[in-house]
Amino acid sequence: MKNTKITIFGLGFVGLTTAVGFALKLKNNQICGYELDKQKAQMINNNKIPFFEAGLEAALNSTLNKNLTITDNELIALENAKIIFYCIGTPMDKDGSANLNYLLKALKSTVDNIDKCAPCPILVLKSTIPPGSLAEVFLPFLENLGLKNNRDFVLANNPEFLREGYSLDDFINPDRVVIGGFGDSRDSMGFGDNSIDSIDSIDSKDYEIPELKEIYTPFNAPIIFVNPNTAEFIKYLSNTMLSMMISYANEMSIIAQTIGNIDIKKAFNVLHLDKRFSGNPANIISYIYPGMGFGGYCLPKDTLALYKKAKDRGFESGLLKDILEINNDIIDFHINSIKKESIDSRIGILGLSFKPNSDDVRDSKAGLLIDRLLQLGYKNIVAYDPMAMKSFQKSYDFAIEYKNSLDAILQSCDVFIIATAWEEFKQVFHKIPHTKIYNLRYM
């Protein structure tokens, strides 16, 4: 696979991490990142990334114009490309379904220029798509354009498991690589025996795509080939589990406060000592901790999309429905406490991103909280975040005040709400020991 050209469509959080990650690990391959947005492509070509992600900009600088090129010209991106990864958003429709139109449009554009690619290019969807999408939507779509799988192209799904704030490390050091393929024929769907005794039993050579196995081998992680439905489901299985754990912790915190005289921080910290969680400590414990609910791009969208998919098939998941409802109810629970404050109080919001170590404010719980407070008539709201101020102001049109430092906001408000668990916010308990703090992240 030396000198094989790998192209990545879409240079957002997942796409740019994928492009830079492959450039770091596959020194003898040509990596090309394609971005439709000319301004964004130019910015990346100037060694700048359009979002914050620890270590990614430095890694970009070390690979750009070496074995990594960035372009806004699709024909250049497709020229001689053997493997094409699609890292394109699948946003929610109004009914909660995943919108696949952007992906379909990108595939159509590739098909229109498939003669520019290497023979029988491998089209890999890295975007999160509901189970059944590759077989029921994307393969028929390509076939209706006159192409045939394993003759004109190879279609695959390769879900990502990247955490914002740690994406480059997660890509370079994955704990598993999951690839869904059809095998030698469309009939290799793998709907037979559901009994799985070990990781080896699902690493089926029936679905193996040698070129993908080769490019992922240097990552020293289990490479698991499964049928497309299974690969798609594994991604949702992961994200809905994380959603469930966050909502579980929040529901337990409500029960604890309802009963009363329970030290919630202590209770959860003791829970985390259970050796079955393993690690030192296991990263999973960050999800099993109460707060304001889950936000960001992935968990709300994917939990709702899987719920909608199951409901469309005749099964309404009470668990997923409850997870989503609890995620909304926890804000109501906190608001009921906060609204006891005087309507004239100057309320300081500490944290605006949906999670610490990120500037992502999509579906930020801080945004929802501020909106609810404004609706209740609180007009004196001041906000601070160490990294997400600009992105928040751009995304949310709120008539509130912003401060540029922690000290500045601590000097200007009567009441504080910790909305994001940034490490620096641990200082506030010592800096303003006699001021009311709503510690919604239980720091």
Coordinates of C-alpha atoms in Angstrom, one line a residue:
M1 CA 0.0 0.0 0.0
K2 CA 3.0 2.3 -0.2
N3 CA 2.2 5.6 -2.1
T4 CA -1.5 4.7 -2.1
K5 CA -3.5 7.9 -2.0
I6 CA -6.0 8.2 0.8
T7 CA -8.5 11.1 0.6
I8 CA -10.7 12.4 3.4
F9 CA -13.9 14.3 2.5
G10 CA -14.9 16.9 5.1
L11 CA -12.4 18.5 7.4
G12 CA -14.4 19.1 10.6
F13 CA -13.5 17.6 13.9
V14 CA -13.5 14.0 12.7
G15 CA -12.2 14.6 9.2
L16 CA -9.2 16.7 10.0
T17 CA -8.2 14.5 12.9
T18 CA -8.5 11.5 10.5
A19 CA -6.4 13.2 7.8
V20 CA -3.6 14.3 10.2
G21 CA -3.7 11.0 12.1
F22 CA -3.2 9.0 8.9
A23 CA -0.4 11.4 7.8
L24 CA 1.4 10.8 11.1
K25 CA 1.2 7.0 11.0
L26 CA 1.4 6.3 7.2
K27 CA 4.5 8.2 6.2
N28 CA 4.7 6.5 2.8
N29 CA 1.1 7.2 1.8
Q30 CA -0.3 10.3 0.2
I31 CA -3.0 11.8 2.4
C32 CA -5.3 14.4 0.9
G33 CA -7.9 16.4 2.9
Y34 CA -10.8 17.8 0.9
E35 CA -12.9 20.6 2.3
L36 CA -15.8 22.2 0.3
D37 CA -15.6 25.4 2.3
K38 CA -12.8 27.4 0.6
Q39 CA -12.2 29.7 3.5
K40 CA -11.8 26.7 5.9
A41 CA -9.5 25.0 3.5
Q42 CA -7.4 28.1 3.1
M43 CA -7.2 28.4 6.9
I44 CA -6.0 24.9 7.3
N45 CA -3.5 25.4 4.5
N46 CA -2.2 28.3 6.6
N47 CA -1.5 25.9 9.5
K48 CA -4.5 26.9 11.5
I49 CA -7.5 24.8 12.5
P50 CA -11.0 26.2 12.8
F51 CA -11.7 24.7 16.2
F52 CA -9.8 23.9 19.3
E53 CA -8.4 20.3 19.6
A54 CA -5.4 19.7 21.8
G55 CA -2.2 18.8 19.8
L56 CA -3.9 18.8 16.5
E57 CA -2.6 22.1 15.1
A58 CA 1.0 21.1 16.0
A59 CA 0.5 17.7 14.3
L60 CA -0.9 19.5 11.3
N61 CA 2.1 21.7 11.1
S62 CA 4.4 18.7 11.1
T63 CA 2.6 16.9 8.2
L64 CA 1.2 19.6 6.0
N65 CA 2.8 19.8 2.5
K66 CA 4.8 16.7 3.3
N67 CA 2.6 13.6 3.0
L68 CA -0.5 15.6 3.7
T69 CA -2.2 18.1 1.3
I70 CA -5.3 20.1 1.8
T71 CA -7.6 21.2 -1.1
D72 CA -10.9 22.7 -1.9
N73 CA -10.8 21.2 -5.4
E74 CA -12.7 17.9 -5.5
L75 CA -11.1 16.7 -8.7
I76 CA -7.6 17.1 -7.2
A77 CA -8.8 15.2 -4.1
L78 CA -10.2 12.3 -6.1
E79 CA -7.4 12.0 -8.6
N80 CA -5.8 8.5 -8.2
A81 CA -7.5 8.1 -4.8
K82 CA -7.8 4.5 -3.8
I83 CA -9.4 4.9 -0.3
I84 CA -11.9 7.7 0.3
F85 CA -13.1 8.4 3.9
Y86 CA -16.3 10.4 4.2
C87 CA -16.4 12.5 7.4
I88 CA -19.6 14.5 6.8
G89 CA -22.2 15.5 9.3
T90 CA -25.5 13.6 9.7
P91 CA -27.5 16.2 11.6
M92 CA -30.9 15.6 13.1
D93 CA -34.1 16.2 11.2
K94 CA -37.1 17.7 13.0
D95 CA -38.4 14.2 13.8
G96 CA -35.1 13.0 15.3
S97 CA -34.0 11.0 12.3
A98 CA -30.4 11.2 11.0
N99 CA -30.2 13.4 7.9
L100 CA -28.1 11.4 5.3
N101 CA -28.6 13.9 2.4
Y102 CA -25.1 15.5 2.8
L103 CA -23.5 12.1 2.6
L104 CA -25.5 11.1 -0.4
K105 CA -24.6 14.3 -2.1
A106 CA -20.9 13.7 -1.5
L107 CA -21.2 10.1 -2.8
K108 CA -23.0 11.3 -5.9
S109 CA -20.3 13.8 -6.6
T110 CA -17.7 11.1 -6.2
V111 CA -19.6 8.8 -8.6
D112 CA -19.8 11.6 -11.2
N113 CA -16.0 11.7 -11.1
I114 CA -15.1 8.1 -10.3
D115 CA -13.0 7.8 -13.5
K116 CA -10.5 10.2 -11.7
C117 CA -10.1 7.7 -8.9
A118 CA -7.9 4.6 -8.8
P119 CA -9.7 1.5 -10.1
C120 CA -12.4 0.2 -7.8
P121 CA -12.0 2.8 -5.1
I122 CA -12.9 1.9 -1.5
L123 CA -15.6 4.3 -0.2
V124 CA -15.6 4.4 3.6
L125 CA -18.3 6.1 5.6
K126 CA -16.8 7.4 8.8
S127 CA -19.9 9.5 9.6
T128 CA -22.3 8.1 12.2
I129 CA -25.2 6.5 10.3
P130 CA -28.1 4.5 11.8
P131 CA -28.0 0.7 11.6
G132 CA -29.2 -0.5 8.2
S133 CA -28.1 2.6 6.4
L134 CA -25.3 1.1 4.3
A135 CA -27.4 -1.8 3.1
E136 CA -30.7 -0.1 2.8
V137 CA -29.8 3.4 1.7
F138 CA -26.2 3.8 0.4
L139 CA -25.6 0.6 -1.5
P140 CA -29.0 0.9 -3.4
F141 CA -28.2 4.5 -4.1
L142 CA -24.9 3.7 -5.7
E143 CA -26.4 0.7 -7.6
N144 CA -29.2 3.0 -9.0
L145 CA -26.4 5.1 -10.4
G146 CA -25.3 2.1 -12.5
L147 CA -22.4 0.9 -10.4
K148 CA -21.8 -2.5 -8.8
N149 CA -20.2 -3.2 -5.4
N150 CA -16.8 -5.1 -5.6
R151 CA -16.6 -4.3 -9.3
D152 CA -16.8 -0.5 -9.6
F153 CA -16.2 0.3 -5.9
V154 CA -16.0 -1.2 -2.5
L155 CA -18.4 0.2 0.2
A156 CA -17.6 0.1 3.9
N157 CA -18.4 1.7 7.2
N158 CA -15.7 2.6 9.7
P159 CA -17.2 4.4 12.7
E160 CA -15.1 6.7 14.8
F161 CA -14.7 6.6 18.6
L162 CA -13.1 10.0 19.2
R163 CA -13.5 12.1 22.3
E164 CA -13.4 15.9 21.7
G165 CA -10.4 17.3 23.5
Y166 CA -8.5 14.0 23.1
S167 CA -9.3 13.2 19.4
L168 CA -5.8 13.0 18.0
D169 CA -4.6 10.7 20.8
D170 CA -7.7 8.6 20.4
F171 CA -7.1 8.3 16.7
I172 CA -3.3 7.5 17.0
N173 CA -3.9 5.1 19.9
P174 CA -7.3 3.4 19.3
D175 CA -8.6 0.6 21.5
R176 CA -10.4 -0.9 18.6
V177 CA -10.9 -0.4 14.9
V178 CA -14.4 -1.4 13.6
I179 CA -15.0 -1.9 9.9
G180 CA -18.3 -3.0 8.3
G181 CA -18.2 -4.6 4.8
F182 CA -20.4 -6.6 2.6
G183 CA -17.8 -9.3 1.8
D184 CA -17.6 -10.9 -1.6
S185 CA -21.3 -10.4 -2.4
R186 CA -24.2 -8.4 -1.2
D187 CA -25.6 -11.5 0.4
S188 CA -22.9 -11.5 3.1
M189 CA -25.0 -9.5 5.5
G190 CA -24.2 -11.7 8.5
F191 CA -27.7 -12.0 10.0
G192 CA -27.1 -15.6 11.2
D193 CA -25.9 -16.8 14.6
N194 CA -26.0 -14.0 17.2
S195 CA -24.0 -15.9 19.8
I196 CA -20.6 -14.1 20.4
D197 CA -18.2 -15.7 22.8
S198 CA -15.1 -13.6 22.1
I199 CA -13.7 -10.8 20.1
D200 CA -12.2 -13.3 17.7
S201 CA -15.6 -14.7 16.8
I202 CA -16.7 -11.4 15.3
D203 CA -13.4 -10.7 13.5
S204 CA -14.8 -12.5 10.4
K205 CA -12.7 -12.8 7.3
D206 CA -16.0 -12.9 5.4
Y207 CA -16.1 -9.1 5.6
E208 CA -12.4 -8.3 5.5
I209 CA -11.2 -5.6 3.2
P210 CA -7.4 -6.1 2.8
E211 CA -6.5 -2.5 2.0
L212 CA -8.3 -1.2 5.1
K213 CA -6.6 -3.9 7.2
E214 CA -3.2 -2.8 5.9
I215 CA -3.6 0.9 6.6
Y216 CA -4.8 0.3 10.1
T217 CA -2.2 -2.4 11.0
P218 CA 0.4 0.2 12.1
F219 CA -2.1 1.4 14.8
N220 CA -1.5 -1.7 16.9
A221 CA -5.2 -2.2 17.8
P222 CA -7.7 -5.0 17.2
I223 CA -9.1 -4.6 13.7
I224 CA -12.7 -6.0 13.8
F225 CA -14.4 -6.7 10.5
V226 CA -18.2 -7.2 10.7
N227 CA -21.2 -6.8 8.5
P228 CA -22.4 -3.2 7.9
N229 CA -25.4 -3.3 10.2
T230 CA -23.2 -4.5 13.1
A231 CA -20.6 -1.8 12.5
E232 CA -23.2 0.8 12.4
F233 CA -24.9 -0.6 15.6
I234 CA -21.6 -0.7 17.5
K235 CA -21.2 3.1 17.2
Y236 CA -24.7 3.7 18.6
L237 CA -24.2 1.0 21.2
S238 CA -21.2 2.9 22.5
N239 CA -22.8 6.4 22.4
T240 CA -26.2 5.4 23.9
M241 CA -24.4 3.6 26.7
L242 CA -22.5 6.8 27.5
S243 CA -25.8 8.7 27.3
M244 CA -27.5 6.2 29.6
M245 CA -24.7 6.4 32.2
I246 CA -24.9 10.2 32.4
S247 CA -28.7 10.1 32.7
Y248 CA -28.5 7.3 35.3
A249 CA -26.1 9.4 37.4
N250 CA -28.4 12.4 37.2
E251 CA -31.5 10.5 38.1
M252 CA -29.7 9.1 41.2
S253 CA -28.7 12.6 42.1
I254 CA -32.3 13.7 42.0
I255 CA -33.4 10.8 44.2
A256 CA -30.6 11.5 46.6
Q257 CA -31.6 15.2 46.9
T258 CA -35.3 14.1 47.3
I259 CA -34.4 11.8 50.2
G260 CA -32.2 14.4 51.7
N261 CA -29.1 14.3 53.9
I262 CA -27.0 12.4 51.3
D263 CA -23.5 13.6 50.4
I264 CA -23.8 13.2 46.6
K265 CA -20.2 13.9 45.8
K266 CA -19.1 11.3 48.4
A267 CA -21.6 8.7 47.3
F268 CA -20.4 8.8 43.6
N269 CA -16.7 9.0 44.5
V270 CA -17.2 5.8 46.6
L271 CA -19.1 4.2 43.7
H272 CA -16.0 4.8 41.5
L273 CA -13.8 2.8 43.9
D274 CA -15.5 -0.4 42.7
K275 CA -12.7 -2.5 41.2
R276 CA -15.0 -3.8 38.5
F277 CA -14.5 -0.4 36.7
S278 CA -10.8 -1.2 36.5
G279 CA -8.1 1.2 35.4
N280 CA -6.3 3.8 37.5
P281 CA -9.0 5.2 37.3
A282 CA -10.9 4.0 34.3
N283 CA -11.9 6.8 32.0
I284 CA -15.5 5.5 31.9
I285 CA -16.2 7.0 35.4
S286 CA -16.4 10.5 34.0
Y287 CA -19.7 9.5 32.4
I288 CA -21.1 8.0 35.6
Y289 CA -21.2 11.3 37.4
P290 CA -24.1 13.7 37.8
G291 CA -24.2 17.1 36.2
M292 CA -26.4 18.9 33.8
G293 CA -26.9 16.2 31.3
F294 CA -25.2 15.3 28.1
G295 CA -24.8 17.8 25.2
G296 CA -22.5 18.2 22.3
Y297 CA -23.0 16.9 18.8
C298 CA -22.9 13.1 19.2
L299 CA -24.8 11.8 22.3
P300 CA -28.1 13.7 21.9
K301 CA -28.2 13.2 18.1
D302 CA -27.2 9.5 18.2
T303 CA -29.4 8.5 21.2
L304 CA -32.5 10.1 19.5
A305 CA -31.6 8.7 16.1
L306 CA -31.4 5.1 17.5
Y307 CA -34.7 5.6 19.4
K308 CA -36.3 6.8 16.2
K309 CA -34.9 4.0 14.2
A310 CA -36.2 1.3 16.6
K311 CA -39.6 3.1 16.8
D312 CA -39.8 3.1 13.0
R313 CA -39.2 -0.7 13.1
G314 CA -42.1 -1.2 15.6
F315 CA -40.2 -1.1 18.9
E316 CA -40.3 1.9 21.2
S317 CA -37.4 1.8 23.5
G318 CA -38.5 2.8 27.0
L319 CA -34.9 3.0 28.1
L320 CA -33.8 5.4 25.3
K321 CA -36.9 7.5 25.8
D322 CA -36.2 7.7 29.5
I323 CA -32.6 8.6 28.9
L324 CA -33.6 11.5 26.7
E325 CA -36.4 12.6 29.1
I326 CA -34.0 12.5 32.1
N327 CA -31.5 14.6 30.1
N328 CA -34.2 17.3 29.8
D329 CA -35.6 16.8 33.3
I330 CA -32.3 17.4 35.1
I331 CA -32.2 21.0 33.8
D332 CA -35.8 21.6 35.1
F333 CA -34.6 20.2 38.4
H334 CA -31.7 22.6 38.7
I335 CA -33.9 25.6 37.4
N336 CA -36.4 24.9 40.2
S337 CA -33.6 25.6 42.7
I338 CA -32.0 28.6 41.0
K339 CA -35.3 30.4 40.4
K340 CA -35.5 31.0 44.2
E341 CA -32.8 33.7 43.7
S342 CA -33.9 37.3 43.5
I343 CA -34.9 38.4 40.0
D344 CA -32.4 41.2 40.3
S345 CA -29.4 39.0 41.1
R346 CA -26.3 39.1 39.0
I347 CA -25.9 35.5 38.0
G348 CA -22.4 34.3 36.9
I349 CA -22.3 31.4 34.5
L350 CA -19.0 29.5 34.7
G351 CA -18.5 27.5 31.6
L352 CA -20.1 27.6 28.2
S353 CA -18.8 24.6 26.2
F354 CA -20.6 21.3 26.4
K355 CA -17.6 19.7 28.2
P356 CA -14.2 20.9 29.5
N357 CA -11.1 20.9 27.2
S358 CA -13.3 21.8 24.2
D359 CA -14.6 24.9 22.5
D360 CA -17.6 23.0 21.2
V361 CA -20.9 24.7 22.2
R362 CA -23.3 22.6 20.1
D363 CA -26.3 21.6 22.3
S364 CA -24.4 23.1 25.3
K365 CA -26.4 22.8 28.5
A366 CA -25.1 26.2 29.5
G367 CA -26.9 27.6 26.5
L368 CA -30.1 25.9 27.5
L369 CA -29.7 27.1 31.1
I370 CA -29.1 30.7 30.1
D371 CA -32.1 30.6 27.7
R372 CA -34.4 29.3 30.6
L373 CA -33.1 32.0 33.0
L374 CA -33.8 34.7 30.5
Q375 CA -37.3 33.4 29.9
L376 CA -37.9 33.5 33.7
G377 CA -36.9 37.2 33.7
Y378 CA -33.3 37.1 34.9
K379 CA -31.7 39.9 32.9
N380 CA -28.4 40.3 34.8
I381 CA -26.5 37.3 33.5
V382 CA -22.7 37.3 33.1
A383 CA -20.7 34.4 31.5
Y384 CA -17.1 33.2 31.3
D385 CA -15.4 30.3 29.6
P386 CA -11.7 29.8 29.2
M387 CA -12.0 28.6 25.6
A388 CA -15.5 28.8 24.2
M389 CA -16.4 32.5 24.5
K390 CA -16.2 33.3 20.8
S391 CA -17.9 30.2 19.6
F392 CA -20.7 30.6 22.1
Q393 CA -21.3 34.3 21.2
K394 CA -21.4 33.3 17.5
S395 CA -23.8 30.4 18.1
Y396 CA -26.2 31.9 20.7
D397 CA -27.8 35.4 20.4
F398 CA -28.2 36.1 24.1
A399 CA -28.4 39.6 25.6
I400 CA -25.9 38.8 28.3
E401 CA -22.5 40.1 29.5
Y402 CA -19.2 38.3 29.0
K403 CA -16.0 38.5 31.1
N404 CA -12.6 37.6 29.8
S405 CA -11.2 36.1 33.0
L406 CA -12.2 34.1 36.0
D407 CA -11.2 36.8 38.4
A408 CA -13.2 39.4 36.5
I409 CA -16.4 37.4 36.7
L410 CA -15.9 36.5 40.4
Q411 CA -15.8 40.2 41.2
S412 CA -19.0 41.1 39.4
C413 CA -21.7 38.7 40.4
D414 CA -23.8 37.8 43.4
V415 CA -24.5 34.1 42.6
F416 CA -22.6 31.6 40.5
I417 CA -23.5 28.5 38.5
I418 CA -20.8 26.1 37.5
A419 CA -22.1 24.8 34.1
T420 CA -18.9 23.2 32.7
A421 CA -16.3 21.3 34.8
W422 CA -13.2 23.2 33.8
E423 CA -10.3 22.5 36.1
E424 CA -9.7 26.2 37.0
F425 CA -13.2 26.4 38.4
K426 CA -12.1 24.4 41.4
Q427 CA -10.5 27.6 42.7
V428 CA -13.9 29.4 43.1
F429 CA -14.7 27.6 46.4
H430 CA -11.6 29.1 48.0
K431 CA -11.7 32.5 46.3
I432 CA -15.4 33.3 47.2
P433 CA -16.1 31.0 50.1
H434 CA -19.2 33.0 51.3
T435 CA -20.9 33.4 47.9
K436 CA -23.7 31.2 46.8
I437 CA -22.5 28.7 44.2
Y438 CA -24.7 26.3 42.3
N439 CA -22.3 23.5 41.7
L440 CA -24.2 21.8 38.9
R441 CA -21.2 19.7 38.0
Y442 CA -20.5 18.5 41.5
M443 CA -16.9 19.6 41.4

